[in-house]
Amino acid sequence: MKDYKGMRFWVLGVIILLGAVLSCTDNVEADLNLNGKSYVMFINAVPESSGLSLFVDDTLVGQGMADFGVTKGYYEINKAGTKKTEIVAADGSILLSQNVFLKPEQFMSIFAVRKVTSDSLIYVLLLDKVNSSLLTNQGNLKGDKAYVRFVNVVPDTLAFDLNTTLSSDTTANVPFSNATFGSSSAFSEIKAGDYKLELRNSNTEALLRTKN
């Protein structure tokens, strides 16, 4: 198991009360011939939590503890298949233990969500599908592009809409609609740059949060 860095994209997830938006970016150098291995990214999406770690078959994934909103990139799992995965608190207690099937030759994201208690914490497991035709031989996106997706990891909520507007070009608008808890949009190709984000209730269109 090792760090796997290089492929550049953005993951947008709604993760704190009232719907603040987490944006994660990682530079990952993608080897398009994965040889049956899996690549896993762990994201702590539990508000006000710190020091969570992910273990796969009793082996610590990556650099260890992740605070709320933090990810440390992809990590290589040498052999894909059904794996025992555990989320462990800073004091060493096991908060969640569950078998997860890691698909061969795929990138996957594991979100820890809800509350830091053994009767509440759950996974949201997503397959990270990136169109390899848009990547260079080094695994980076071609040109000034980025990949963005919208993930709702706020438990017990209605659906959300997210509107993204590029600061330097207001015509570069990418909407994401009707994201229910645990769901994810597909990756969208957008111009790289600074964006204004607006989070709304899908049913009432009420504005819940803005973020630049």
GROMACS .gro file of C-alpha atoms in nm:
model
  212
    1MET     CA    1   0.000   0.000   0.000
    2LYS     CA    2   0.149   0.335  -0.097
    3ASP     CA    3   0.066   0.695  -0.170
    4TYR     CA    4  -0.061   0.755  -0.521
    5LYS     CA    5  -0.037   1.115  -0.624
    6GLY     CA    6  -0.080   1.309  -0.947
    7MET     CA    7  -0.423   1.317  -1.110
    8ARG     CA    8  -0.579   1.659  -1.057
    9PHE     CA    9  -0.950   1.701  -0.992
   10TRP     CA   10  -1.190   1.858  -0.748
   11VAL     CA   11  -1.443   1.691  -0.521
   12LEU     CA   12  -1.718   1.912  -0.382
   13GLY     CA   13  -1.913   1.774  -0.088
   14VAL     CA   14  -2.175   1.928   0.139
   15ILE     CA   15  -2.066   1.820   0.483
   16ILE     CA   16  -2.147   2.051   0.771
   17LEU     CA   17  -2.469   2.162   0.929
   18LEU     CA   18  -2.646   2.426   0.721
   19GLY     CA   19  -2.463   2.289   0.419
   20ALA     CA   20  -2.116   2.436   0.401
   21VAL     CA   21  -1.919   2.307   0.107
   22LEU     CA   22  -1.598   2.107   0.127
   23SER     CA   23  -1.369   2.130  -0.172
   24CYS     CA   24  -1.083   1.884  -0.196
   25THR     CA   25  -0.811   1.887  -0.454
   26ASP     CA   26  -0.523   1.652  -0.497
   27ASN     CA   27  -0.244   1.623  -0.748
   28VAL     CA   28  -0.220   1.259  -0.840
   29GLU     CA   29   0.005   1.112  -1.104
   30ALA     CA   30  -0.213   0.849  -1.266
   31ASP     CA   31  -0.078   0.526  -1.408
   32LEU     CA   32  -0.355   0.425  -1.647
   33ASN     CA   33  -0.247   0.060  -1.630
   34LEU     CA   34  -0.344  -0.024  -1.272
   35ASN     CA   35  -0.276  -0.401  -1.297
   36GLY     CA   36  -0.570  -0.511  -1.082
   37LYS     CA   37  -0.492  -0.277  -0.794
   38SER     CA   38  -0.738  -0.039  -0.626
   39TYR     CA   39  -0.680   0.322  -0.524
   40VAL     CA   40  -0.865   0.457  -0.222
   41MET     CA   41  -0.909   0.809  -0.086
   42PHE     CA   42  -1.042   0.859   0.269
   43ILE     CA   43  -1.236   1.178   0.356
   44ASN     CA   44  -1.342   1.270   0.709
   45ALA     CA   45  -1.688   1.427   0.661
   46VAL     CA   46  -1.794   1.421   1.028
   47PRO     CA   47  -1.840   1.779   1.158
   48GLU     CA   48  -1.621   1.886   1.451
   49SER     CA   49  -1.429   1.558   1.449
   50SER     CA   50  -1.056   1.500   1.436
   51GLY     CA   51  -0.804   1.221   1.431
   52LEU     CA   52  -0.995   0.958   1.232
   53SER     CA   53  -0.793   0.689   1.055
   54LEU     CA   54  -0.887   0.427   0.796
   55PHE     CA   55  -0.746   0.074   0.810
   56VAL     CA   56  -0.779  -0.176   0.525
   57ASP     CA   57  -0.713  -0.538   0.628
   58ASP     CA   58  -0.545  -0.407   0.947
   59THR     CA   59  -0.307  -0.181   0.752
   60LEU     CA   60  -0.320   0.194   0.804
   61VAL     CA   61  -0.416   0.378   0.485
   62GLY     CA   62  -0.174   0.655   0.396
   63GLN     CA   63  -0.049   0.904   0.650
   64GLY     CA   64  -0.306   0.826   0.915
   65MET     CA   65  -0.528   1.064   1.106
   66ALA     CA   66  -0.763   1.296   0.917
   67ASP     CA   67  -0.947   1.590   1.069
   68PHE     CA   68  -1.287   1.710   0.949
   69GLY     CA   69  -1.280   1.812   0.584
   70VAL     CA   70  -0.936   1.664   0.527
   71THR     CA   71  -0.819   1.411   0.273
   72LYS     CA   72  -0.462   1.310   0.204
   73GLY     CA   73  -0.501   1.176  -0.147
   74TYR     CA   74  -0.523   0.830  -0.297
   75TYR     CA   75  -0.346   0.524  -0.161
   76GLU     CA   76  -0.265   0.210  -0.348
   77ILE     CA   77  -0.424  -0.117  -0.234
   78ASN     CA   78  -0.204  -0.390  -0.377
   79LYS     CA   79  -0.482  -0.639  -0.438
   80ALA     CA   80  -0.845  -0.551  -0.511
   81GLY     CA   81  -1.141  -0.746  -0.371
   82THR     CA   82  -1.338  -0.770  -0.048
   83LYS     CA   83  -1.150  -0.596   0.231
   84LYS     CA   84  -1.208  -0.547   0.602
   85THR     CA   85  -1.219  -0.172   0.654
   86GLU     CA   86  -1.215   0.000   0.992
   87ILE     CA   87  -1.243   0.361   1.099
   88VAL     CA   88  -1.043   0.414   1.416
   89ALA     CA   89  -1.061   0.710   1.656
   90ALA     CA   90  -0.757   0.896   1.788
   91ASP     CA   91  -0.773   0.694   2.111
   92GLY     CA   92  -0.751   0.366   1.917
   93SER     CA   93  -1.115   0.263   1.953
   94ILE     CA   94  -1.282   0.108   1.648
   95LEU     CA   95  -1.584   0.317   1.546
   96LEU     CA   96  -1.686   0.121   1.237
   97SER     CA   97  -1.583  -0.218   1.098
   98GLN     CA   98  -1.727  -0.333   0.769
   99ASN     CA   99  -1.633  -0.542   0.467
  100VAL     CA  100  -1.608  -0.334   0.150
  101PHE     CA  101  -1.553  -0.454  -0.206
  102LEU     CA  102  -1.278  -0.254  -0.375
  103LYS     CA  103  -1.306  -0.280  -0.750
  104PRO     CA  104  -0.990  -0.368  -0.943
  105GLU     CA  105  -0.831  -0.097  -1.156
  106GLN     CA  106  -1.054   0.173  -1.008
  107PHE     CA  107  -1.021   0.488  -0.800
  108MET     CA  108  -1.264   0.502  -0.507
  109SER     CA  109  -1.350   0.753  -0.232
  110ILE     CA  110  -1.461   0.652   0.118
  111PHE     CA  111  -1.641   0.925   0.316
  112ALA     CA  112  -1.693   0.886   0.692
  113VAL     CA  113  -2.026   1.055   0.775
  114ARG     CA  114  -2.276   1.122   1.057
  115LYS     CA  115  -2.140   1.127   1.416
  116VAL     CA  116  -1.828   0.986   1.581
  117THR     CA  117  -2.005   0.707   1.768
  118SER     CA  118  -2.012   0.336   1.690
  119ASP     CA  119  -2.392   0.341   1.650
  120SER     CA  120  -2.396   0.635   1.408
  121LEU     CA  121  -2.088   0.641   1.186
  122ILE     CA  122  -2.133   0.502   0.834
  123TYR     CA  123  -1.949   0.497   0.503
  124VAL     CA  124  -2.045   0.661   0.178
  125LEU     CA  125  -1.843   0.474  -0.085
  126LEU     CA  126  -1.812   0.626  -0.434
  127LEU     CA  127  -1.647   0.514  -0.755
  128ASP     CA  128  -1.436   0.794  -0.902
  129LYS     CA  129  -1.489   0.771  -1.276
  130VAL     CA  130  -1.259   0.997  -1.473
  131ASN     CA  131  -1.251   0.984  -1.855
  132SER     CA  132  -0.895   0.878  -1.936
  133SER     CA  133  -0.917   1.028  -2.287
  134LEU     CA  134  -0.897   1.373  -2.126
  135LEU     CA  135  -0.574   1.294  -1.943
  136THR     CA  136  -0.215   1.339  -2.057
  137ASN     CA  137   0.027   1.046  -2.048
  138GLN     CA  138   0.134   1.173  -1.706
  139GLY     CA  139  -0.221   1.153  -1.576
  140ASN     CA  140  -0.289   1.527  -1.558
  141LEU     CA  141  -0.589   1.696  -1.715
  142LYS     CA  142  -0.528   1.851  -2.053
  143GLY     CA  143  -0.522   2.230  -2.076
  144ASP     CA  144  -0.673   2.452  -1.806
  145LYS     CA  145  -0.944   2.207  -1.703
  146ALA     CA  146  -1.056   2.054  -1.376
  147TYR     CA  147  -1.304   1.782  -1.283
  148VAL     CA  148  -1.578   1.870  -1.034
  149ARG     CA  149  -1.850   1.658  -0.876
  150PHE     CA  150  -2.108   1.731  -0.606
  151VAL     CA  151  -2.154   1.488  -0.315
  152ASN     CA  152  -2.422   1.525  -0.047
  153VAL     CA  153  -2.290   1.378   0.277
  154VAL     CA  154  -2.522   1.565   0.516
  155PRO     CA  155  -2.738   1.301   0.693
  156ASP     CA  156  -3.115   1.340   0.726
  157THR     CA  157  -3.144   1.623   0.477
  158LEU     CA  158  -3.357   1.700   0.175
  159ALA     CA  159  -3.200   1.733  -0.166
  160PHE     CA  160  -2.959   2.016  -0.247
  161ASP     CA  161  -2.875   2.212  -0.562
  162LEU     CA  162  -2.530   2.359  -0.613
  163ASN     CA  163  -2.460   2.637  -0.860
  164THR     CA  164  -2.100   2.720  -0.955
  165THR     CA  165  -2.002   3.041  -1.134
  166LEU     CA  166  -1.648   3.122  -1.248
  167SER     CA  167  -1.542   3.464  -1.112
  168SER     CA  168  -1.359   3.566  -1.429
  169ASP     CA  169  -1.630   3.440  -1.669
  170THR     CA  170  -1.990   3.443  -1.544
  171THR     CA  171  -2.099   3.239  -1.848
  172ALA     CA  172  -1.895   2.946  -1.713
  173ASN     CA  173  -2.179   2.818  -1.496
  174VAL     CA  174  -2.202   2.451  -1.393
  175PRO     CA  175  -2.516   2.352  -1.197
  176PHE     CA  176  -2.562   2.034  -0.993
  177SER     CA  177  -2.922   1.944  -0.910
  178ASN     CA  178  -3.125   1.737  -0.665
  179ALA     CA  179  -2.843   1.572  -0.470
  180THR     CA  180  -2.991   1.355  -0.195
  181PHE     CA  181  -2.793   1.215   0.098
  182GLY     CA  182  -2.527   0.970  -0.017
  183SER     CA  183  -2.564   1.058  -0.383
  184SER     CA  184  -2.302   1.197  -0.615
  185SER     CA  185  -2.309   1.368  -0.950
  186ALA     CA  186  -2.082   1.256  -1.230
  187PHE     CA  187  -1.760   1.450  -1.276
  188SER     CA  188  -1.803   1.761  -1.491
  189GLU     CA  189  -1.521   1.920  -1.686
  190ILE     CA  190  -1.485   2.291  -1.604
  191LYS     CA  191  -1.236   2.571  -1.649
  192ALA     CA  192  -0.985   2.598  -1.367
  193GLY     CA  193  -1.019   2.915  -1.159
  194ASP     CA  194  -1.196   3.081  -0.866
  195TYR     CA  195  -1.567   3.006  -0.837
  196LYS     CA  196  -1.863   3.134  -0.641
  197LEU     CA  197  -2.070   2.847  -0.499
  198GLU     CA  198  -2.437   2.875  -0.406
  199LEU     CA  199  -2.609   2.594  -0.216
  200ARG     CA  200  -2.989   2.580  -0.230
  201ASN     CA  201  -3.274   2.361  -0.111
  202SER     CA  202  -3.390   2.169  -0.419
  203ASN     CA  203  -3.757   2.188  -0.320
  204THR     CA  204  -3.789   2.553  -0.215
  205GLU     CA  205  -3.482   2.703  -0.391
  206ALA     CA  206  -3.400   2.879  -0.063
  207LEU     CA  207  -3.037   2.990  -0.047
  208LEU     CA  208  -2.857   2.798   0.231
  209ARG     CA  209  -2.494   2.899   0.190
  210THR     CA  210  -2.255   3.080  -0.040
  211LYS     CA  211  -1.881   3.030  -0.063
  212ASN     CA  212  -1.607   3.168  -0.285
   0.00000   0.00000   0.00000
